[in-house]
Coordinates of C-alpha atoms in Angstrom, one line a residue:
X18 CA -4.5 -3.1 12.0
X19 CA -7.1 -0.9 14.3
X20 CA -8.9 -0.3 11.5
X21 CA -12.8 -1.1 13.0
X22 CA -14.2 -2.5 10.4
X23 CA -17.1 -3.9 12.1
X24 CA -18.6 -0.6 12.7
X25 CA -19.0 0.0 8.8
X26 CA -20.6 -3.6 8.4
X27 CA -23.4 -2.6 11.0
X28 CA -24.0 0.4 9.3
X29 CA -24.6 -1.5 6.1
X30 CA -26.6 -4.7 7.8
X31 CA -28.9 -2.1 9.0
X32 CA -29.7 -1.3 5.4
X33 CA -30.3 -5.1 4.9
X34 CA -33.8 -5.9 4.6
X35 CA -33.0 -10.0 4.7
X36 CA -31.2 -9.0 8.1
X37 CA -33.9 -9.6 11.1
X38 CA -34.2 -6.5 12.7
X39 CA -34.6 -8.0 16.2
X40 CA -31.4 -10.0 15.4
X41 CA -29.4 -7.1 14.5
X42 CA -30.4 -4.8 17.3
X43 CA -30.4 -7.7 20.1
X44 CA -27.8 -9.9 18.6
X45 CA -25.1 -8.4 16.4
X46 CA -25.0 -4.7 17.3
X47 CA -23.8 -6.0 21.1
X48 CA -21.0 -7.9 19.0
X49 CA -17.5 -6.5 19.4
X50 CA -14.5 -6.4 17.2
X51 CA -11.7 -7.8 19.1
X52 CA -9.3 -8.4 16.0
X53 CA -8.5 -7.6 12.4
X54 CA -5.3 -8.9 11.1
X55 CA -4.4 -9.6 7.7
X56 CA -8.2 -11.3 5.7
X57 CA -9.0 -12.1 9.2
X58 CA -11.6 -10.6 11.5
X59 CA -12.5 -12.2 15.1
X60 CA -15.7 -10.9 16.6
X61 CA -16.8 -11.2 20.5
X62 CA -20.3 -12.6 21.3
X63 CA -21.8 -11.7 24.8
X64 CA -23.0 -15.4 25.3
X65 CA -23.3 -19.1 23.8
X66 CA -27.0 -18.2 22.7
X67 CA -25.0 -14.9 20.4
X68 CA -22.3 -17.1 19.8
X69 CA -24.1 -20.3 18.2
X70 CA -26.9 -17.9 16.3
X71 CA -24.1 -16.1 14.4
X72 CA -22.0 -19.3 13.9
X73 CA -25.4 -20.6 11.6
X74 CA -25.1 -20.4 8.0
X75 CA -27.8 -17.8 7.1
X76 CA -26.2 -15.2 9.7
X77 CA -22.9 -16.3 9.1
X78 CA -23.6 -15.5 5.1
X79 CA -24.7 -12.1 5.4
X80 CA -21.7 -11.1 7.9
X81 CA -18.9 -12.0 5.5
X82 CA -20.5 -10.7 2.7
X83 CA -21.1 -7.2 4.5
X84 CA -17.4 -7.4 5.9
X85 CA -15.8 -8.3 2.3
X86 CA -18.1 -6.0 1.0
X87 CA -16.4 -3.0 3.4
X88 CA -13.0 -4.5 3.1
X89 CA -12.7 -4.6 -0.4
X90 CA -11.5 -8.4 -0.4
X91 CA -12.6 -11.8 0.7
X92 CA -12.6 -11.6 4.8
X93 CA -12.7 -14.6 6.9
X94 CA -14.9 -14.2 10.1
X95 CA -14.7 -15.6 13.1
X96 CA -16.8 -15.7 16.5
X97 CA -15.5 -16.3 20.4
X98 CA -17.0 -15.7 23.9
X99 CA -16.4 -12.4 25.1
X100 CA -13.4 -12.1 27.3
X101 CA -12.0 -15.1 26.0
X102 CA -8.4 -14.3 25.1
X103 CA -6.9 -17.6 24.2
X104 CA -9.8 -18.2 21.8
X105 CA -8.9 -15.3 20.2
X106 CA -5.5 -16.2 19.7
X107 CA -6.1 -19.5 18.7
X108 CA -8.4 -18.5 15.8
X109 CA -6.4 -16.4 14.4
X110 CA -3.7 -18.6 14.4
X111 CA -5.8 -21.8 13.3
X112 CA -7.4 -19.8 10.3
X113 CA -3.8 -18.2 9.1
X114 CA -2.5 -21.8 8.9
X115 CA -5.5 -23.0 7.0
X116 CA -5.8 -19.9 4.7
X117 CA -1.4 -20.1 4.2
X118 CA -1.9 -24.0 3.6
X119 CA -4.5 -23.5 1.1
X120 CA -2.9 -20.4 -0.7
X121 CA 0.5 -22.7 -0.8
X122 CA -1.6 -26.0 -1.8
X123 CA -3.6 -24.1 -5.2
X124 CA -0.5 -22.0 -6.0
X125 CA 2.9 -22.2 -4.5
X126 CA 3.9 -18.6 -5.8
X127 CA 1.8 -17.3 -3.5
X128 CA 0.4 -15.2 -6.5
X129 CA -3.5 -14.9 -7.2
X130 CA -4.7 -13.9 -11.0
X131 CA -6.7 -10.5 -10.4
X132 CA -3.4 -9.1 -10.0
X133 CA -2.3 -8.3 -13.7
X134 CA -0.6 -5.4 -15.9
X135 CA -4.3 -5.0 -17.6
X136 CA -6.1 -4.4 -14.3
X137 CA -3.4 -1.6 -13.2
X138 CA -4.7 2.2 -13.8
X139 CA -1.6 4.2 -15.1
X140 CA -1.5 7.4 -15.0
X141 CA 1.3 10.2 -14.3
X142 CA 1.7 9.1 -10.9
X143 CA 3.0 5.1 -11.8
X144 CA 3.5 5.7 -15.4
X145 CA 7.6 5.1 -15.0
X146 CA 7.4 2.3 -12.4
X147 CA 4.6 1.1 -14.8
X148 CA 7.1 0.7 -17.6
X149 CA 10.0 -0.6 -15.6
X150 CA 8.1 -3.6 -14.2
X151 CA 6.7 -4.7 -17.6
X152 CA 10.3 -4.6 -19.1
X153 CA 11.5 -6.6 -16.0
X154 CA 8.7 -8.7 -16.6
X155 CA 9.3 -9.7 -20.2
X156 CA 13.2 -10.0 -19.7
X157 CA 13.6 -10.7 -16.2
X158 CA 17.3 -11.6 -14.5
X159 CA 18.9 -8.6 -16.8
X160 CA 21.6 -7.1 -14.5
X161 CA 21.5 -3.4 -15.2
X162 CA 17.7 -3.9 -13.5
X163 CA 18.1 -6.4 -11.0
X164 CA 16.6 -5.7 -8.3
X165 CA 13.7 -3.6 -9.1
X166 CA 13.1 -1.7 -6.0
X167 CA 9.3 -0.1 -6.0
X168 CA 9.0 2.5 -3.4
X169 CA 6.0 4.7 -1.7
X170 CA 3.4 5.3 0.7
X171 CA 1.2 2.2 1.7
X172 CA -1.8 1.9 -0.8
X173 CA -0.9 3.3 -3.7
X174 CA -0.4 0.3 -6.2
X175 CA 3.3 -1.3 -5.4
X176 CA 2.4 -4.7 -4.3
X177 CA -0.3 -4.5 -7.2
X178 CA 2.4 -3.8 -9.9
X179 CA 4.6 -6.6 -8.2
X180 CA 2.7 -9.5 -8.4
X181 CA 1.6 -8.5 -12.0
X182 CA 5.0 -8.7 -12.7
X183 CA 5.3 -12.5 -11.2
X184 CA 1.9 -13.5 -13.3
X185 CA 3.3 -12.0 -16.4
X186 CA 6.6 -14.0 -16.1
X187 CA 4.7 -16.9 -15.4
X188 CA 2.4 -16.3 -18.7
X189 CA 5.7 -16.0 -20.5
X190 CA 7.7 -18.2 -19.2
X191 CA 5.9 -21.2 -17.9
X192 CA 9.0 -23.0 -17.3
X193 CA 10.3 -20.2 -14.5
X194 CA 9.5 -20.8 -10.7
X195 CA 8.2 -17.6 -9.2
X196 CA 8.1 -16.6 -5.5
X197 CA 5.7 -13.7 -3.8
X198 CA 6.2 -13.5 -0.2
X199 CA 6.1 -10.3 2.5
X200 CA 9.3 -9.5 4.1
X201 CA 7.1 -10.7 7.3
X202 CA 6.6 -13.8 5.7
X203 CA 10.3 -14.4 5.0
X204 CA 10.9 -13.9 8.5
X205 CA 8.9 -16.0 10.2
X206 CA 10.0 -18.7 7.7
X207 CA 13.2 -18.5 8.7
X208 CA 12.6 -18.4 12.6
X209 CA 10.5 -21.3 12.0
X210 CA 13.2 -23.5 9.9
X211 CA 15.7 -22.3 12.3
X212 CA 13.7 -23.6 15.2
X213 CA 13.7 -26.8 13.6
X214 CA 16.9 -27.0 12.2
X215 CA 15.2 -27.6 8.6
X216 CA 17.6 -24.8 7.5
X217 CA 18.3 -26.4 4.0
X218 CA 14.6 -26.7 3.7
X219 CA 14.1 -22.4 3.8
X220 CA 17.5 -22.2 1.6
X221 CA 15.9 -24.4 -1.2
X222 CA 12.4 -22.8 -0.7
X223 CA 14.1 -18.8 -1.8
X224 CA 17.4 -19.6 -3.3
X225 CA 16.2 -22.3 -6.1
X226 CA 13.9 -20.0 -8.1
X227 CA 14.1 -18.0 -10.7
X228 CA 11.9 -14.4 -9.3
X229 CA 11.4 -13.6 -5.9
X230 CA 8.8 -10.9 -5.0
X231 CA 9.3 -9.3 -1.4
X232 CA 6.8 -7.1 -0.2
X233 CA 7.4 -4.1 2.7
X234 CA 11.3 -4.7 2.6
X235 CA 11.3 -2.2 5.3
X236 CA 10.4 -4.5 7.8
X237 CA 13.9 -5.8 8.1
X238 CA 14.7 -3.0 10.1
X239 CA 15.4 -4.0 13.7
X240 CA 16.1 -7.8 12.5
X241 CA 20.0 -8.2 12.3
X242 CA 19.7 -11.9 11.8
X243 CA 17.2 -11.9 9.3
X244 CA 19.1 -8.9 7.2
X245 CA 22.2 -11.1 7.3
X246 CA 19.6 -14.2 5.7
X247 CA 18.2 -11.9 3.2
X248 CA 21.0 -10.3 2.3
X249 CA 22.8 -14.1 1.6
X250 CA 19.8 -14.8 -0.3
X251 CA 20.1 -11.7 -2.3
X252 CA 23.6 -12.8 -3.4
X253 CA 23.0 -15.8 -4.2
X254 CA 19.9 -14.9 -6.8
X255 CA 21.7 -12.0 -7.9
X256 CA 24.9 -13.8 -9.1
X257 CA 22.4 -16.9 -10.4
X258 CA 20.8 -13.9 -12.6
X259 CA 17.4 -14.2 -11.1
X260 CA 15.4 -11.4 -10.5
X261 CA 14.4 -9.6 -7.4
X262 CA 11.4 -7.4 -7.4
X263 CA 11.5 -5.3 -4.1
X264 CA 8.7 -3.3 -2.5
X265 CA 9.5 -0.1 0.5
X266 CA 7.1 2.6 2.0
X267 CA 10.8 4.8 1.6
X268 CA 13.8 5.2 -0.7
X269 CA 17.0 3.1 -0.2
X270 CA 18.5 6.3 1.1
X271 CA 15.7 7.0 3.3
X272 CA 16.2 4.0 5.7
X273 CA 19.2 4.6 7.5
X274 CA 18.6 1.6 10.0
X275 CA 19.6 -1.0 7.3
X276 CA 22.2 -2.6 6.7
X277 CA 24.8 -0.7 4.4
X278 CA 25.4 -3.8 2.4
X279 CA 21.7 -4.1 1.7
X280 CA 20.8 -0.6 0.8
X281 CA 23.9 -0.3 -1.5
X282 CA 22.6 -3.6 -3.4
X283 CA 18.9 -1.8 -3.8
X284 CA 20.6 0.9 -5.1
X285 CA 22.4 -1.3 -8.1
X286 CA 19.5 -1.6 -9.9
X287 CA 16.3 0.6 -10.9
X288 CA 14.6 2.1 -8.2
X289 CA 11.0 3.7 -8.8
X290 CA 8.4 5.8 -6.8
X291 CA 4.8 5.7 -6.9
X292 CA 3.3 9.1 -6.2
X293 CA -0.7 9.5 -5.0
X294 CA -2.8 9.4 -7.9
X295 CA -3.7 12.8 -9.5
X296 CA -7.1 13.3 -9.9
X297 CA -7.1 11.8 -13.8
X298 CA -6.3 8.6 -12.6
X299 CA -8.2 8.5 -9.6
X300 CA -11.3 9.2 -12.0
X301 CA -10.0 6.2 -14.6
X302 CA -10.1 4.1 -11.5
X303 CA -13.6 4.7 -10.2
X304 CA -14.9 4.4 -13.6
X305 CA -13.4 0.7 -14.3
X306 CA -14.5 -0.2 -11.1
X307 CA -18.0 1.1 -12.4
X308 CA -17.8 -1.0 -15.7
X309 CA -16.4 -4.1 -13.8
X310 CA -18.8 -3.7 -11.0
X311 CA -22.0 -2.9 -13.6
X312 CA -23.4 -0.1 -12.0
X313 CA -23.8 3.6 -13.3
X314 CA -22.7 6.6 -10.8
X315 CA -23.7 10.2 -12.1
X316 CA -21.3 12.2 -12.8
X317 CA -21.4 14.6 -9.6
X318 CA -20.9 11.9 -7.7
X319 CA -17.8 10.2 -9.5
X320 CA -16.4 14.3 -9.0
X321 CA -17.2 14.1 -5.4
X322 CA -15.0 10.6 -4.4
X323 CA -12.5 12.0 -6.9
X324 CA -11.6 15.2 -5.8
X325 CA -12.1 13.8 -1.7
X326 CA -10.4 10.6 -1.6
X327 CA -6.9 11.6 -2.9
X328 CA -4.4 9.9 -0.7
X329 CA -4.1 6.4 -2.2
X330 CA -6.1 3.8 -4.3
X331 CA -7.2 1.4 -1.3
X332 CA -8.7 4.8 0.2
X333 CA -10.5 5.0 -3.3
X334 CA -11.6 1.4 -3.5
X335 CA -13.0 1.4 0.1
X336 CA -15.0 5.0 -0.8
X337 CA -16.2 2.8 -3.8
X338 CA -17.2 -0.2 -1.7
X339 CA -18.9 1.7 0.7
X340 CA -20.9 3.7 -2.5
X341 CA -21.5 0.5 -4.3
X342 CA -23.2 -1.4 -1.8
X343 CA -25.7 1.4 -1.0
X344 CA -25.9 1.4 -4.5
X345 CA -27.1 -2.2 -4.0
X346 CA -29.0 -1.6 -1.3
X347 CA -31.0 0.9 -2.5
X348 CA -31.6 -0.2 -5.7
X349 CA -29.4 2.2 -7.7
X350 CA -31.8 5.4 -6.1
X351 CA -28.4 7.2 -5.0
X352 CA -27.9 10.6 -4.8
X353 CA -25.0 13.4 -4.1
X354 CA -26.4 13.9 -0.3
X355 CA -26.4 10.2 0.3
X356 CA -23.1 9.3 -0.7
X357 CA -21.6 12.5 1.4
X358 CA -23.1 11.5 4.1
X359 CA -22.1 7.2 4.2
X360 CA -18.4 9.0 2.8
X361 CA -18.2 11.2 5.9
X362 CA -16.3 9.2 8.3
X363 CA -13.8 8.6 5.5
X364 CA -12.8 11.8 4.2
X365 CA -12.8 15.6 5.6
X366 CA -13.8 17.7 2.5
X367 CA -14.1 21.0 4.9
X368 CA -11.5 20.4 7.1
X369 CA -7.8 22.3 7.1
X370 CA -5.6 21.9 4.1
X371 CA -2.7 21.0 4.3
X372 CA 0.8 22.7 3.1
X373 CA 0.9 23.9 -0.5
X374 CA 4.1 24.7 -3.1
X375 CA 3.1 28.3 -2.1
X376 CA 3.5 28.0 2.1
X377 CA 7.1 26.0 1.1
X378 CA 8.6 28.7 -0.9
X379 CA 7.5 31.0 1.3
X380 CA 8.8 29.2 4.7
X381 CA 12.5 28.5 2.8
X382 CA 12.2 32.7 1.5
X383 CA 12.2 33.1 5.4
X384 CA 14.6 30.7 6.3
X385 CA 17.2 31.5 4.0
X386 CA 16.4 35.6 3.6
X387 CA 16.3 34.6 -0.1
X388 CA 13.3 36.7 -1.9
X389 CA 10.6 33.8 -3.3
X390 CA 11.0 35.8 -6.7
X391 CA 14.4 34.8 -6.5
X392 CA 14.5 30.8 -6.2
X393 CA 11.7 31.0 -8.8
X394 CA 14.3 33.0 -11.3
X395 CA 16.5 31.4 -13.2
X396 CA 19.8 32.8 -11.2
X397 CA 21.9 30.3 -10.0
X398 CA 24.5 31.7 -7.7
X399 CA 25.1 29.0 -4.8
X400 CA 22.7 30.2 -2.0
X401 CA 19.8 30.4 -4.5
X402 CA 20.0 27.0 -6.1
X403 CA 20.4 25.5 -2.5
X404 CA 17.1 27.6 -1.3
X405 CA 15.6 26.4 -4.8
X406 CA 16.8 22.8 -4.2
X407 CA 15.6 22.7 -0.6
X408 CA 12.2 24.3 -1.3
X409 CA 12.0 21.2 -3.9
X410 CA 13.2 18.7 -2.1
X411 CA 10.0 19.7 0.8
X412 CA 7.7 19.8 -2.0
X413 CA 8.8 16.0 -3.0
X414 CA 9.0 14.9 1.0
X415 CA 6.2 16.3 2.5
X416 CA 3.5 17.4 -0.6
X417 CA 4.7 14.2 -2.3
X418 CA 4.8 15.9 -5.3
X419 CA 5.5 14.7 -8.8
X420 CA 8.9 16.1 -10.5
X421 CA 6.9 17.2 -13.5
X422 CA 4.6 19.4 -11.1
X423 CA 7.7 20.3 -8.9
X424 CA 9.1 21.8 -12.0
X425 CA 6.0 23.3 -13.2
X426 CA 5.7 25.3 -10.2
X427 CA 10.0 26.9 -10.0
X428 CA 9.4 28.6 -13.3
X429 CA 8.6 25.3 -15.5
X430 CA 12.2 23.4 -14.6
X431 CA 12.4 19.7 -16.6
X432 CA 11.7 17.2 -13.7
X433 CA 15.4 15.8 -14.2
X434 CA 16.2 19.4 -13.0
X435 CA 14.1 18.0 -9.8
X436 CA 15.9 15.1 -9.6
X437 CA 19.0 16.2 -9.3
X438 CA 18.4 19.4 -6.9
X439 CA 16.6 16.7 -4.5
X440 CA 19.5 14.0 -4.8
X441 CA 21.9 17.0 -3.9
X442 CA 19.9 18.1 -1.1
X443 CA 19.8 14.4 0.1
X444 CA 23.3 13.9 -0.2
X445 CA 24.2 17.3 1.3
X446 CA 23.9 16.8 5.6
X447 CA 23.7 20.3 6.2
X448 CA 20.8 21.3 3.8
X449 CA 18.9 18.2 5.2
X450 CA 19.5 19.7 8.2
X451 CA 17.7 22.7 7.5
X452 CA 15.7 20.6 5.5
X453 CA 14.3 19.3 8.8
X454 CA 14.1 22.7 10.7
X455 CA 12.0 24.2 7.8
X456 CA 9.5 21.6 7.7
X457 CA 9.1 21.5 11.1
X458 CA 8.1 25.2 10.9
X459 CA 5.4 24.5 8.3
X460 CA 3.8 21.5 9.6
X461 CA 3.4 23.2 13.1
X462 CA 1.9 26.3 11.0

């Protein structure tokens, strides 16, 4: 990650009254983020005097709470000499064993509780991989939807919707031993077992269970020895009848780099996208995070984070951490200005916009010499309906439109209409072709 969070925790120290002022300017403000990986964050001090004054407890105290108060989550913080690189290292290292031992010591599924079905915001962006994961939930191991392959942009609710999937089979079938693990995970298990020739050790570990939950599947890519693993463990569940929950930033079809075997296998099952969340859920989000948090946001101001933050939900939750602890802070005695101004570094409301179904059309009316009126009609001789299928298929790729709105905007089409255009267009080399040529055009507009 080079994601600097520390920069947002000064900001909101400085609003600290508990914080010593001479402290924070002389002390902390000279600190320096050298790290930030995974719920860790290592921080530089300039000398032993910085370094054993933030190590006390009352310092200490008000740093992780400002960090996991930015962060969203519970952050572990650690403190080294400046230009100390081996200390770095080694904290990082020290505290990933101790949080991995402890995670695996309270709950060997490597699943936490605030991750449930009830705490998930549906709306028409999720509302079809919502439904597929409680049904594999409630009867997992059926064939016709093993694996269930999630798919989408980072941040937008898949690992969320998988491990509420691995706490409701554990509610419902206590007897079942469930697995959550990140692809990255799986592979540095198996390097490790490997190194030590505990091989049997890693084969009883992800082959004796009964649900296995990988995260970011697409970090196989590149790791022909570790596909082979994963795709031996896949066999063996699969034909056991266990189910295998599977989470990718792309489609099956999308990641060309993996192995045919493996991408064929995701493809046996049911395979769901998560789109960004339109602005009705976004809004459903803030306010349970209002009602769960216990603090009141007017209106204009729940209006203002809606309609700014709109790429994913962890955007959303950080543009609600940031707002609720000036809400904190200040007592409640928030206003519009305020929050646009702490927001500014995290969203652009002036700045460009981006394509829109309109500039598509338009740039595939050119390409193809094909009037827009046209590919909105309902004609369907063969170069229309591959100008119509192509303008769709951009709308999905690069707007990330949902196939309801695709079909809203090509003369109100039904969204299995979409569907099908874009799965012709994706198996179709030369349309992806100009696919490729056409989108270049727009995004260099």
């Amino acid at each position: 990650m080079n994601e600097n969070i520390w920069s947002s925790t000064l900001n909101i120290l400085s609003y600290d009254s508990s914080v010593d002022r001479v402290i924070l300017d002389t002390f902390l403000s000279k600190m320096k983020q050298v790290s930030y990986e995974g719920n860790i964050l290592v921080l530089s001090c300039r000398d032993d005097y910085s370094l054993n004054l933030v190590k006390g407890q009352k310092i200490n105290g008000h740093i992780r709470s400002a960090v996991s108060s930015v962060a969203g989550r519970e952050i572990s913080v650690k403190y080294v000499l400046e230009g100390d690189n081996s200390a770095v290292i080694n904290s990082v290292i020290s505290e990933t064993k101790a949080q991995e031992k402890e995670r695996m010591n309270t709950n060997p599924s490597g699943l936490t509780d605030e991750f449930t079905f009830d705490t998930f915001i549906v709306g028409d962006c999720n509302r079809f991989a919502y439904a597929s994961a409680i049904s594999v939930a409630e009867n997992p191991g059926l064939r016709q939807k093993n694996p269930l392959y999630i798919w989408g942009n980072s941040g937008l609710g898949k690992t969320h919707l998988m491990k509420a999937i691995g706490n409701k089979v554990m509610k419902l079938y206590p007897e079942k031993k469930v697995i959550f693990t990140t692809c990255e995970e799986f592979t540095n298990a198996y390097v490790s077992c490997m190194r030590k020739n505990y091989y049997e050790d890693f084969r009883n570990k992800y082959r004796n269970i009964d649900v296995l939950l990988i995260d970011d599947i697409q970090f196989l890519i590149g790791k022909e020895g570790i596909q082979m693993e994963f795709f031996n463990t896949f066999e063996s569940l699969a034909s056991a009848g266990k189910q295998i929950v599977i989470t990718c930033d792309k489609s099956p079809k999308n990641l060309p780099e993996l192995d045919p075997r493996l991408s064929s296998r995701f493809q046996s099952g049911i395979m769901m996208d998560i789109q960004p969340p339109d602005y009705a859920t976004r809004k459903a989000i803030i306010i349970k995070k209002m009602e769960s948090s216990h603090i009141e946001l007017s209106d204009d101001i729940v209006e203002y984070i809606c309609e700014n933050v709109t790429n994913n939900v962890r955007e959303l939750n950080g543009a609600f951490n940031t707002v609720s602890s000036f809400y904190a802070l200040e007592n409640g005695n928030i206003n519009l200005d305020l929050v646009m101004a702490k927001l500014a570094p995290l969203i652009s409301p002036n700045s460009k916009k981006g394509p829109t179904t309109e500039i598509v059309i338009d740039a595939v009316s050119r390409y193809y010499d094909i009037p827009a009126d046209k590919m909105l009609s309902k004609l369907k001789s063969a170069d229309i309906v591959n100008a119509r299928s192509v303008a769709m298929y951009i709308c999905r790729d690069i707007l990330e439109m949902q196939y309801t709105k695709i079909g809203e905007s090509f003369g109100g089409r039904k969204h299995t209409t979409v569907m099908n255009a874009c799965d012709n267009v994706s198996n179709n080399d030369t349309l992806l072709s100009d696919v490729k040529i056409i989108e270049k055009k727009i995004i260099d507009v």
